[in-house]
Coordinates of C-alpha atoms in Angstrom, one line a residue:
Chain A
M1 CA -2.4 21.1 25.9
P2 CA -2.2 21.2 22.0
E3 CA -5.6 22.0 20.1
S4 CA -7.1 18.9 18.8
R5 CA -9.5 18.2 16.3
H6 CA -11.6 15.1 15.0
V7 CA -11.2 14.3 11.3
F8 CA -13.7 11.5 9.8
F9 CA -12.8 10.0 6.7
I10 CA -16.1 8.9 5.0
S11 CA -15.9 6.5 2.0
D12 CA -18.6 4.1 0.0
R13 CA -15.7 1.7 -0.2
T14 CA -12.5 1.1 1.6
G15 CA -11.8 4.6 2.4
I16 CA -8.1 3.9 1.7
T17 CA -7.9 6.8 -1.1
A18 CA -9.7 9.2 1.3
E19 CA -7.6 8.6 4.0
M20 CA -4.4 8.8 2.1
L21 CA -5.6 12.0 0.6
G22 CA -6.7 13.4 4.1
N23 CA -3.5 12.3 5.7
S24 CA -1.3 14.1 3.6
L25 CA -3.3 17.5 3.7
L26 CA -3.0 16.9 7.5
T27 CA 0.7 16.7 7.6
Q28 CA 0.6 20.1 6.3
F29 CA -0.5 21.2 9.9
E30 CA 1.6 21.2 12.6
G31 CA 0.7 21.8 16.6
I32 CA -3.1 20.3 16.2
G33 CA -3.7 16.7 17.2
F34 CA -6.0 15.0 14.9
I35 CA -8.4 12.6 16.1
R36 CA -8.9 10.3 13.1
E37 CA -11.7 8.1 12.5
T38 CA -12.7 6.1 9.1
L39 CA -16.0 5.0 8.3
P40 CA -15.9 2.8 5.3
F41 CA -18.4 1.1 3.3
V42 CA -21.1 4.0 4.0
D43 CA -23.0 3.3 0.6
T44 CA -26.4 3.9 1.6
P45 CA -28.5 7.1 2.8
E46 CA -29.2 5.3 6.0
K47 CA -25.6 4.6 6.9
L48 CA -24.5 7.8 6.0
A49 CA -27.0 9.4 8.3
E50 CA -25.8 7.4 11.0
A51 CA -22.2 8.6 10.1
I52 CA -23.4 12.2 10.0
E53 CA -25.2 11.7 13.5
R54 CA -21.4 10.6 14.7
V55 CA -20.1 13.7 13.4
N56 CA -22.5 16.1 14.5
L57 CA -22.2 14.7 18.1
S58 CA -18.4 15.1 17.9
S59 CA -19.0 18.6 16.9
A60 CA -21.5 19.3 19.5
K61 CA -19.3 17.8 22.2
D62 CA -16.2 19.2 21.0
G63 CA -17.6 22.8 20.3
K64 CA -15.8 23.0 17.2
R65 CA -16.8 21.4 13.6
P66 CA -15.1 18.2 12.7
I67 CA -13.4 17.7 9.2
I68 CA -14.9 15.2 7.0
V69 CA -12.8 14.1 4.1
S70 CA -15.0 12.1 1.7
S71 CA -15.0 10.1 -1.1
L72 CA -18.4 9.6 -1.7
V73 CA -19.3 8.7 -5.4
D74 CA -23.2 8.9 -5.6
E75 CA -24.5 12.3 -6.0
A76 CA -27.2 12.1 -3.5
L77 CA -24.7 10.7 -0.9
S78 CA -22.3 13.4 -1.8
D79 CA -25.2 16.2 -1.3
Q80 CA -26.0 14.4 1.9
V81 CA -22.7 14.7 3.6
R82 CA -22.1 18.0 2.7
R83 CA -25.2 19.3 4.9
A84 CA -23.0 17.6 7.9
N85 CA -22.1 20.2 10.6
A86 CA -18.3 19.8 9.6
L87 CA -15.7 21.3 7.2
V88 CA -16.6 18.8 4.2
L89 CA -13.6 18.2 1.8
D90 CA -15.2 15.9 -0.9
F91 CA -12.8 15.3 -3.7
F92 CA -15.2 13.4 -6.0
H93 CA -17.6 16.4 -5.8
M94 CA -14.7 18.9 -6.3
F95 CA -12.9 17.1 -9.3
I96 CA -15.6 15.1 -11.2
A97 CA -17.3 18.2 -12.9
P98 CA -14.1 19.6 -14.2
L99 CA -13.2 15.8 -15.7
E100 CA -16.7 15.4 -17.1
T101 CA -16.4 18.7 -19.1
E102 CA -13.0 18.1 -20.3
L103 CA -13.5 14.6 -21.4
S104 CA -17.1 15.5 -23.1
I105 CA -18.7 12.4 -21.1
E106 CA -20.8 11.7 -18.0
S107 CA -19.0 9.6 -15.1
N108 CA -20.6 6.6 -13.8
H109 CA -21.1 7.9 -10.3
A110 CA -20.9 4.2 -9.3
A111 CA -19.0 3.1 -6.1
G112 CA -16.9 0.6 -5.8
R113 CA -14.4 1.2 -8.7
S114 CA -11.2 1.6 -6.9
H115 CA -9.4 -0.9 -4.6
G116 CA -12.0 -3.9 -5.8
I117 CA -11.2 -6.6 -8.0
A118 CA -13.5 -5.3 -10.8
N119 CA -10.3 -5.4 -13.0
S120 CA -9.4 -9.0 -12.3
H121 CA -6.6 -9.4 -14.8
E122 CA -4.6 -6.5 -13.3
Y123 CA -5.7 -7.6 -9.7
F124 CA -4.4 -11.4 -10.3
A125 CA -1.1 -10.2 -11.9
R126 CA -0.7 -8.3 -9.0
M127 CA -1.3 -11.0 -6.5
E128 CA 1.2 -13.1 -8.5
A129 CA 3.8 -10.4 -8.2
V130 CA 3.2 -10.9 -4.5
N131 CA 3.8 -14.5 -4.7
F132 CA 6.5 -14.3 -6.8
T133 CA 8.3 -11.8 -4.4
L134 CA 7.9 -13.7 -1.5
A135 CA 9.3 -16.9 -3.1
H136 CA 12.4 -14.9 -3.8
D137 CA 12.6 -13.2 -0.6
D138 CA 16.3 -13.2 0.9
G139 CA 17.7 -15.3 -1.9
A140 CA 15.1 -18.1 -0.9
S141 CA 14.9 -19.4 -4.6
T142 CA 17.1 -18.7 -7.9
K143 CA 14.4 -20.0 -9.8
E144 CA 12.8 -18.2 -12.7
L145 CA 15.1 -15.0 -11.2
E146 CA 14.9 -13.6 -14.9
R147 CA 11.3 -13.0 -14.2
A148 CA 12.1 -10.4 -11.6
Q149 CA 11.6 -6.8 -12.6
V150 CA 14.0 -5.8 -10.3
I151 CA 16.5 -7.4 -7.9
L152 CA 17.3 -5.6 -4.5
V153 CA 20.8 -6.6 -2.8
G154 CA 22.3 -5.6 0.3
V155 CA 23.4 -6.7 3.9
S156 CA 21.3 -8.6 6.2
R157 CA 18.7 -6.3 7.7
C158 CA 19.0 -3.4 5.5
G159 CA 15.4 -3.0 4.3
K160 CA 15.3 -5.4 1.3
T161 CA 12.2 -7.3 2.3
P162 CA 9.8 -4.5 3.2
T163 CA 10.9 -2.6 0.4
S164 CA 10.3 -5.6 -2.0
L165 CA 6.9 -6.3 -0.7
Y166 CA 6.0 -2.7 -1.2
L167 CA 7.0 -2.8 -4.7
A168 CA 4.8 -6.0 -5.5
L169 CA 1.6 -4.8 -3.4
Q170 CA 1.5 -1.1 -4.1
F171 CA 2.8 -1.1 -7.8
G172 CA 2.5 -5.0 -8.7
I173 CA 6.2 -5.3 -9.4
R174 CA 7.9 -8.6 -9.4
A175 CA 10.9 -7.7 -6.8
A176 CA 13.2 -10.3 -5.8
N177 CA 15.9 -9.5 -3.2
F178 CA 19.2 -11.4 -2.4
P179 CA 21.3 -10.8 0.7
L180 CA 25.1 -9.9 0.4
T181 CA 27.0 -11.8 3.1
P182 CA 30.2 -11.8 4.5
D183 CA 31.2 -14.8 2.5
D184 CA 30.6 -12.8 -0.7
F185 CA 32.9 -10.1 0.6
E186 CA 35.6 -12.3 1.4
R187 CA 35.3 -14.0 -2.0
G188 CA 35.0 -10.3 -3.4
R189 CA 32.5 -11.2 -5.8
L190 CA 28.8 -11.2 -6.3
P191 CA 26.8 -14.3 -5.7
E192 CA 27.2 -16.6 -8.9
S193 CA 23.6 -16.8 -9.2
L194 CA 23.3 -12.9 -9.6
M195 CA 25.6 -12.6 -12.8
H196 CA 23.1 -13.3 -15.5
V197 CA 20.6 -10.7 -14.1
R198 CA 23.1 -8.0 -13.3
N199 CA 21.2 -5.1 -14.8
K200 CA 18.3 -5.8 -12.7
L201 CA 20.2 -5.2 -9.5
Y202 CA 19.8 -2.2 -6.8
G203 CA 21.5 -2.0 -4.1
L204 CA 20.3 -0.9 -0.6
T205 CA 22.7 0.5 2.1
I206 CA 22.1 1.6 5.6
A207 CA 24.2 3.7 8.2
P208 CA 26.3 1.2 10.5
D209 CA 24.8 2.4 13.7
R210 CA 21.3 2.2 12.6
L211 CA 22.1 -1.5 11.3
Q212 CA 23.9 -2.3 14.7
Q213 CA 20.4 -1.2 16.6
I214 CA 18.3 -3.5 14.1
R215 CA 20.4 -6.3 14.3
Q216 CA 20.9 -6.0 18.3
E217 CA 17.2 -6.2 18.7
R218 CA 17.1 -9.2 16.6
R219 CA 20.2 -11.2 18.0
P220 CA 21.4 -9.3 20.9
D221 CA 24.9 -9.1 21.9
S222 CA 26.1 -11.4 19.0
K223 CA 29.2 -11.0 16.5
Y224 CA 26.3 -10.4 13.7
C225 CA 25.4 -7.1 15.6
S226 CA 28.9 -6.1 17.0
A227 CA 29.9 -2.4 15.6
E228 CA 32.8 -3.8 14.2
N229 CA 30.9 -6.4 12.1
C230 CA 28.3 -3.9 10.9
N231 CA 30.9 -1.2 9.7
W232 CA 32.9 -4.0 7.7
E233 CA 29.8 -5.3 6.1
T234 CA 28.2 -2.1 5.1
A235 CA 31.4 -0.7 3.9
A236 CA 32.2 -4.0 2.2
A237 CA 28.6 -4.3 0.6
E238 CA 29.0 -0.5 -0.8
K239 CA 32.7 -1.3 -2.3
M240 CA 30.9 -4.4 -4.0
M241 CA 28.3 -2.4 -5.6
Q242 CA 30.6 0.2 -6.6
R243 CA 32.7 -2.6 -8.1
Y244 CA 29.6 -4.0 -10.3
G245 CA 28.3 -0.6 -10.8
I246 CA 25.2 -1.1 -9.0
M247 CA 23.1 2.0 -7.8
Q248 CA 22.9 2.7 -4.2
F249 CA 19.8 3.7 -2.1
D250 CA 20.1 4.6 1.4
T251 CA 17.5 3.3 3.8
T252 CA 18.7 5.1 6.7
V253 CA 17.0 8.4 5.6
K254 CA 14.5 7.1 3.0
S255 CA 11.3 5.5 3.5
I256 CA 10.3 2.0 1.3
E257 CA 7.8 4.5 -0.5
E258 CA 10.5 6.6 -1.5
I259 CA 13.2 3.9 -2.1
A260 CA 10.4 1.9 -4.1
T261 CA 9.6 5.2 -6.3
T262 CA 13.1 5.9 -6.9
I263 CA 14.1 2.4 -8.2
L264 CA 11.0 2.4 -10.3
M265 CA 12.3 5.6 -12.0
K266 CA 15.6 4.3 -12.3
A267 CA 14.5 1.1 -13.9
N268 CA 12.3 2.9 -15.9
L269 CA 9.4 0.7 -15.2
Q270 CA 6.0 1.6 -15.6
R271 CA 4.3 2.1 -12.5
H272 CA 0.7 2.0 -11.5
V273 CA -0.3 2.5 -7.8
F274 CA -3.1 0.4 -6.7
Chain B
M1 CA -10.5 2.6 -32.0
P2 CA -11.6 4.0 -28.5
E3 CA -10.6 7.8 -27.2
S4 CA -7.4 8.0 -25.3
R5 CA -6.0 10.7 -23.2
H6 CA -2.8 11.4 -21.3
V7 CA -2.7 11.4 -17.6
F8 CA 0.3 12.8 -15.9
F9 CA 0.7 12.5 -11.9
I10 CA 3.0 15.4 -10.9
S11 CA 4.4 15.3 -7.4
D12 CA 7.0 16.7 -5.4
R13 CA 7.5 13.5 -3.4
T14 CA 6.8 10.0 -4.5
G15 CA 3.5 10.7 -6.3
I16 CA 1.6 8.0 -4.4
T17 CA -1.2 10.0 -3.4
A18 CA -1.9 11.7 -6.4
E19 CA -1.8 8.6 -8.3
M20 CA -4.2 7.1 -6.0
L21 CA -6.5 9.7 -6.0
G22 CA -6.3 10.3 -9.8
N23 CA -6.9 6.4 -10.8
S24 CA -9.7 6.6 -8.2
L25 CA -11.4 9.6 -10.4
L26 CA -10.7 7.9 -13.7
T27 CA -12.2 4.7 -12.9
Q28 CA -15.3 6.8 -13.0
F29 CA -15.0 7.3 -16.7
E30 CA -15.4 4.1 -19.0
G31 CA -14.5 4.0 -22.6
I32 CA -11.2 6.2 -22.6
G33 CA -8.1 4.6 -22.7
F34 CA -6.0 6.9 -20.0
I35 CA -2.2 6.7 -20.8
R36 CA -0.7 7.6 -17.3
E37 CA 2.7 8.7 -16.5
T38 CA 3.8 9.7 -13.0
L39 CA 6.5 12.2 -12.5
P40 CA 7.6 12.0 -9.0
F41 CA 10.1 14.2 -7.0
V42 CA 9.6 17.3 -9.0
D43 CA 10.6 19.8 -6.4
T44 CA 12.3 22.8 -8.3
P45 CA 11.0 25.2 -10.6
E46 CA 13.5 23.9 -13.3
K47 CA 12.4 20.2 -12.7
L48 CA 8.8 21.4 -13.1
A49 CA 9.4 23.4 -16.3
E50 CA 10.8 20.1 -17.7
A51 CA 7.7 18.0 -16.8
I52 CA 5.2 20.8 -18.0
E53 CA 7.3 20.9 -21.3
R54 CA 6.6 17.1 -21.6
V55 CA 2.9 17.7 -20.9
N56 CA 2.6 20.5 -23.5
L57 CA 4.5 18.3 -26.1
S58 CA 1.8 15.6 -25.4
S59 CA -0.8 18.2 -25.8
A60 CA 0.6 19.3 -29.2
K61 CA 0.9 16.0 -30.5
D62 CA -2.4 14.5 -29.1
G63 CA -4.3 17.6 -30.3
K64 CA -6.2 17.6 -26.9
R65 CA -5.2 18.5 -23.4
P66 CA -3.6 16.1 -21.0
I67 CA -4.8 15.9 -17.6
I68 CA -2.6 16.8 -14.5
V69 CA -3.0 15.3 -11.3
S70 CA -0.8 17.4 -8.9
S71 CA 0.1 17.3 -5.3
L72 CA 2.6 19.9 -5.2
V73 CA 2.6 21.4 -1.7
D74 CA 5.0 24.6 -2.4
E75 CA 2.6 27.6 -3.8
A76 CA 5.2 28.8 -6.6
L77 CA 5.1 25.6 -7.9
S78 CA 1.2 25.0 -7.8
D79 CA 1.0 28.5 -9.7
Q80 CA 3.6 27.3 -12.2
V81 CA 1.7 23.7 -12.8
R82 CA -1.4 25.4 -13.4
R83 CA -0.2 27.5 -16.2
A84 CA 0.5 24.1 -18.3
N85 CA -1.6 23.4 -21.2
A86 CA -3.6 20.6 -19.5
L87 CA -6.6 20.2 -17.2
V88 CA -5.2 20.7 -14.0
L89 CA -6.6 18.7 -10.8
D90 CA -4.4 20.4 -8.1
F91 CA -5.6 18.8 -4.6
F92 CA -3.5 20.8 -2.4
H93 CA -4.4 24.0 -3.9
M94 CA -8.1 22.7 -3.9
F95 CA -8.3 21.8 0.0
I96 CA -5.6 23.4 1.7
A97 CA -7.1 26.9 1.7
P98 CA -10.4 25.7 3.4
L99 CA -8.2 23.5 5.8
E100 CA -6.2 27.1 6.7
T101 CA -9.6 28.9 7.2
E102 CA -11.1 26.1 9.4
L103 CA -8.1 25.8 11.6
S104 CA -7.0 29.1 11.9
I105 CA -3.6 28.6 11.0
E106 CA -1.2 28.5 8.1
S107 CA 0.1 25.1 6.7
N108 CA 3.5 24.5 6.2
H109 CA 3.7 24.6 2.6
A110 CA 6.6 22.3 3.0
A111 CA 7.0 19.2 0.7
G112 CA 7.9 15.6 1.7
R113 CA 5.6 15.1 4.8
S114 CA 3.8 12.5 3.5
H115 CA 5.2 8.7 2.7
G116 CA 8.7 9.8 4.4
I117 CA 10.1 8.6 7.5
A118 CA 9.6 12.1 9.1
N119 CA 7.6 10.5 12.1
S120 CA 10.2 7.7 12.7
H121 CA 8.2 6.1 15.6
E122 CA 5.4 5.1 13.6
Y123 CA 7.4 4.2 10.6
F124 CA 9.7 1.8 12.6
A125 CA 6.7 0.4 14.1
R126 CA 5.0 -0.2 11.0
M127 CA 8.2 -2.0 9.8
E128 CA 8.1 -4.1 12.8
A129 CA 4.6 -5.0 11.9
V130 CA 5.7 -6.2 8.5
N131 CA 8.7 -8.3 10.3
F132 CA 6.2 -9.7 12.4
T133 CA 3.8 -10.5 9.9
L134 CA 6.2 -12.3 7.7
A135 CA 8.0 -14.2 10.6
H136 CA 4.1 -15.4 11.3
D137 CA 3.1 -16.0 7.8
D138 CA 1.8 -19.5 7.0
G139 CA 2.0 -20.7 10.7
A140 CA 5.8 -20.2 10.4
S141 CA 6.0 -19.6 13.9
T142 CA 3.7 -19.7 16.9
K143 CA 6.2 -17.5 19.2
E144 CA 4.5 -14.4 20.4
L145 CA 1.6 -15.4 18.7
E146 CA -0.5 -13.4 21.1
R147 CA 1.4 -10.4 20.2
A148 CA -0.8 -10.6 16.9
Q149 CA -3.3 -7.9 16.3
V150 CA -5.6 -10.4 14.0
I151 CA -4.7 -13.9 12.9
L152 CA -6.1 -15.2 9.7
V153 CA -7.2 -18.8 9.2
G154 CA -8.1 -20.5 6.1
V155 CA -7.2 -23.4 3.5
S156 CA -3.9 -23.2 1.6
R157 CA -3.9 -20.6 -1.5
C158 CA -7.1 -18.9 -0.1
G159 CA -5.2 -15.2 0.2
K160 CA -4.3 -15.2 3.7
T161 CA -0.6 -14.0 3.0
P162 CA -1.4 -11.1 0.6
T163 CA -4.0 -10.0 3.0
S164 CA -2.0 -10.3 6.1
L165 CA 1.1 -8.4 4.3
Y166 CA -1.3 -5.6 3.1
L167 CA -2.4 -5.1 6.6
A168 CA 1.0 -4.8 7.8
L169 CA 2.3 -2.8 4.9
Q170 CA -0.7 -0.3 4.5
F171 CA -1.8 -0.2 7.9
G172 CA 0.7 -1.3 10.3
I173 CA -1.1 -4.0 12.0
R174 CA 0.7 -7.2 13.1
A175 CA -1.4 -9.9 11.1
A176 CA -0.2 -13.4 11.6
N177 CA -1.8 -16.3 9.3
F178 CA -2.3 -20.1 9.9
P179 CA -3.3 -22.8 7.6
L180 CA -6.4 -24.8 8.1
T181 CA -5.2 -28.4 6.7
P182 CA -6.6 -31.7 5.9
D183 CA -5.2 -33.1 9.4
D184 CA -7.0 -30.5 11.2
F185 CA -10.3 -31.2 9.5
E186 CA -9.8 -34.8 10.2
R187 CA -9.2 -34.3 13.9
G188 CA -12.4 -31.6 13.5
R189 CA -10.3 -29.2 15.8
L190 CA -8.5 -26.0 15.5
P191 CA -4.6 -26.3 15.7
E192 CA -3.9 -26.3 19.3
S193 CA -1.5 -23.5 19.1
L194 CA -4.4 -21.1 18.2
M195 CA -6.9 -22.0 21.2
H196 CA -5.5 -19.5 23.3
V197 CA -5.8 -16.8 20.6
R198 CA -9.4 -17.8 19.6
N199 CA -10.8 -14.2 19.6
K200 CA -8.5 -13.0 17.1
L201 CA -9.1 -15.1 14.5
Y202 CA -10.7 -14.1 11.0
G203 CA -11.8 -17.0 8.5
L204 CA -10.9 -16.4 4.8
T205 CA -12.9 -18.4 2.7
I206 CA -12.9 -18.8 -1.4
A207 CA -15.1 -20.7 -4.0
P208 CA -13.9 -24.3 -4.7
D209 CA -13.5 -23.7 -8.3
R210 CA -11.5 -20.6 -8.0
L211 CA -9.1 -22.7 -5.4
Q212 CA -8.7 -25.3 -8.0
Q213 CA -7.5 -22.9 -10.3
I214 CA -5.0 -21.5 -8.2
R215 CA -3.6 -24.6 -7.1
Q216 CA -3.5 -25.9 -10.5
E217 CA -1.0 -23.4 -11.4
R218 CA 1.3 -24.3 -8.4
R219 CA 1.2 -27.9 -8.4
P220 CA -0.7 -29.0 -11.7
D221 CA -2.7 -32.2 -11.6
S222 CA -1.9 -33.2 -7.9
K223 CA -4.5 -34.5 -5.6
Y224 CA -3.9 -31.2 -3.7
C225 CA -5.6 -29.2 -6.5
S226 CA -8.3 -31.8 -7.6
A227 CA -12.0 -30.7 -7.6
E228 CA -12.9 -33.3 -5.0
N229 CA -10.2 -32.3 -2.5
C230 CA -11.0 -28.5 -3.1
N231 CA -14.4 -29.0 -2.4
W232 CA -14.0 -31.1 0.8
E233 CA -11.3 -28.6 2.1
T234 CA -13.3 -25.5 1.5
A235 CA -16.7 -27.2 3.2
A236 CA -14.7 -28.4 6.0
A237 CA -12.9 -25.2 6.7
E238 CA -16.3 -23.2 6.4
K239 CA -17.9 -25.8 9.0
M240 CA -14.9 -25.5 11.4
M241 CA -15.2 -21.7 11.4
Q242 CA -18.9 -21.8 11.9
R243 CA -18.4 -24.4 14.9
Y244 CA -15.9 -21.9 16.5
G245 CA -18.0 -18.6 15.9
I246 CA -15.0 -17.3 13.3
M247 CA -16.1 -14.3 11.1
Q248 CA -15.9 -15.5 7.2
F249 CA -14.8 -13.6 4.7
D250 CA -14.8 -14.6 1.1
T251 CA -11.7 -13.9 -0.9
T252 CA -13.1 -14.9 -4.2
V253 CA -15.2 -11.6 -5.0
K254 CA -13.2 -9.2 -2.6
S255 CA -10.0 -7.6 -2.9
I256 CA -7.3 -7.5 -0.3
E257 CA -8.0 -3.9 0.5
E258 CA -11.6 -4.9 0.9
I259 CA -11.0 -7.6 3.1
A260 CA -8.3 -5.8 5.3
T261 CA -10.7 -2.9 5.5
T262 CA -13.5 -5.2 6.6
I263 CA -11.6 -7.1 9.2
L264 CA -10.1 -3.9 10.7
M265 CA -13.8 -2.8 11.2
K266 CA -15.0 -5.8 12.8
A267 CA -12.0 -6.2 15.0
N268 CA -12.5 -2.5 16.0
L269 CA -8.9 -1.9 15.3
Q270 CA -7.7 1.7 14.6
R271 CA -6.3 2.2 11.4
H272 CA -4.2 4.3 10.0
V273 CA -3.3 4.4 6.4
F274 CA 0.3 5.1 5.3

C-alpha cells in the first residue's frame, strides 16, 4: 500500500489560490497518495478552530501530521493556524513581510481581495469576454468577429472550444473559434468570413488517431470518425494552415493551459490570470 | 502620480500558478500601480538569463528593484533567478524543503507537472465535463441530465452560464444550467424535466436593477429588459426557489469563483482545482 498523507487547503476566501499553489507543490512528490480537503471561507477564529480540530483529529487518526496549505490573510488567523498539529505552509505569512519591506508600506491584511468582484470593471470585462467567446463558438456567429482578440481554427473536435473558454474565463480574452470543414478543404480556401481577420488566426492540430478516438465517442462508427477521414481532415487542415501561414499548436500533447499560454505569448497579448 | 512597480512572473511552465499567487499577494497593497509581465516557459539557463536581463534593465530604468514571483522548479534555475536585481519571491524554493523534510522523500525537481496533461485520465475527465456543461447550457438538452453533478437555475442573464463553465473548467464538475422563464412563473411550477433531478438544483438570483442593466445591453429597450419585467421575473424566481427549497446564491455581489466554491461546499462535492 502506498503511503498516504492528508492535505488541508485553508482559506478565508475561495481557496482557489491555496489549492493551486498546493497542488503545484504536491505534484513534485511521487509515490504518496495525497488525500485533499479544501476548507474555504474560514474567516473567523471560531471557524478556524473548527478547521484545526478537523486537522488535529486527522493527525491523531493517521499517526502522522497532515499538511496545511494556508492563504489566511488576517494575522491573528495566520498565527492561530500555525499552532495546528500539522506542517503549515502559510504563503501570506511567508511573502507579505518581504513585500512590505520592499514597498515600504503596510499591507491591508484584509481578506477577500482575490477572486471577488472588488474590481468590478475588470470582472465585468471578463464576463463580457466569456459571452463573446460563447457567441462565437464553433463559427456560430461572424458578427463582430473583428472584436475577437484571437480566433482558433481547426477540424471538428480538435479542442477549439475548451481552449477558447479557458482563454476567456482565466485570462479575460475574447476568443472566437471557427471549424475547418471538408467543404473548406475541397475548395482549398479558408472560409470567406475569416479572410479579413487572418492575422488573428491560430491553428489547433491533433494526431489523427486521437481525433478518431474522440469522434468515435461522439458519433460511433460514422464516416466522420473513420480512420481514413480523420487522416484526411487533419492532413488537409495542416496543409491549409501552412498555406496561409497560420501558426499551429498540437492539442494531442498539450493541455488547454499550455496552448492558451503559448497563444497569448505569440499574439503578444497582455495576460492577466484571474 | 501614484507609485509604480514592475512585477515579473517567471515560470518554467505556463506561469498560471505564479501569477495567481502573485496577484493574490499584490491585492494586499493599495496605492501602488503594479506593471505586470509574465514570462512563461523559461526552462533553460539561457532563457532565464534573458529574462533576468529584462528584469535588471527594468530595475536600472525605474531606479527601483522589480519584484519577481517565481515558480521555477529546477534548483539551478532557482539559484540563478535569486541573483537577479529584484525582490525574488520564489515559492518552490520556500516550500519544497519543508515538504521534503516532512515527507522524508526528495521531490522530483522536474518542471512541467502542473497544468500539463501528465495525468491524462484526470485531464480528459475534465474536458468531458466541459463538453457536458456546454451541451447542457441554458436548457439546451435534457438528455442525461441525471449525469450532471449540479444544475443551476435562474432567470435569463443572471450568471448561470459563466458559473457553470467555471465549475467545469476549473474544477472538472459537470454543471448543467436551466433557465426559469415567464412561462414557468405563470404555471407556478418548475420545468417538468427538472423534477427528477430536484436534489441537484441550485438557484442563482440577481438584483433587478443589475439584471436590467445586463439585459439592456443585450436587447435594448425591449419588454425583456424593462424595470417592471426584471422586477417581476426576479421576484417570481425567488418565490419559486423558496417553494421548492432550492438554495439561493446572489450573483450581484459574488464572483463566479465565490459562487462556484460555495455551491461545491453545499453540494458536498469533492473539488480539485486544476
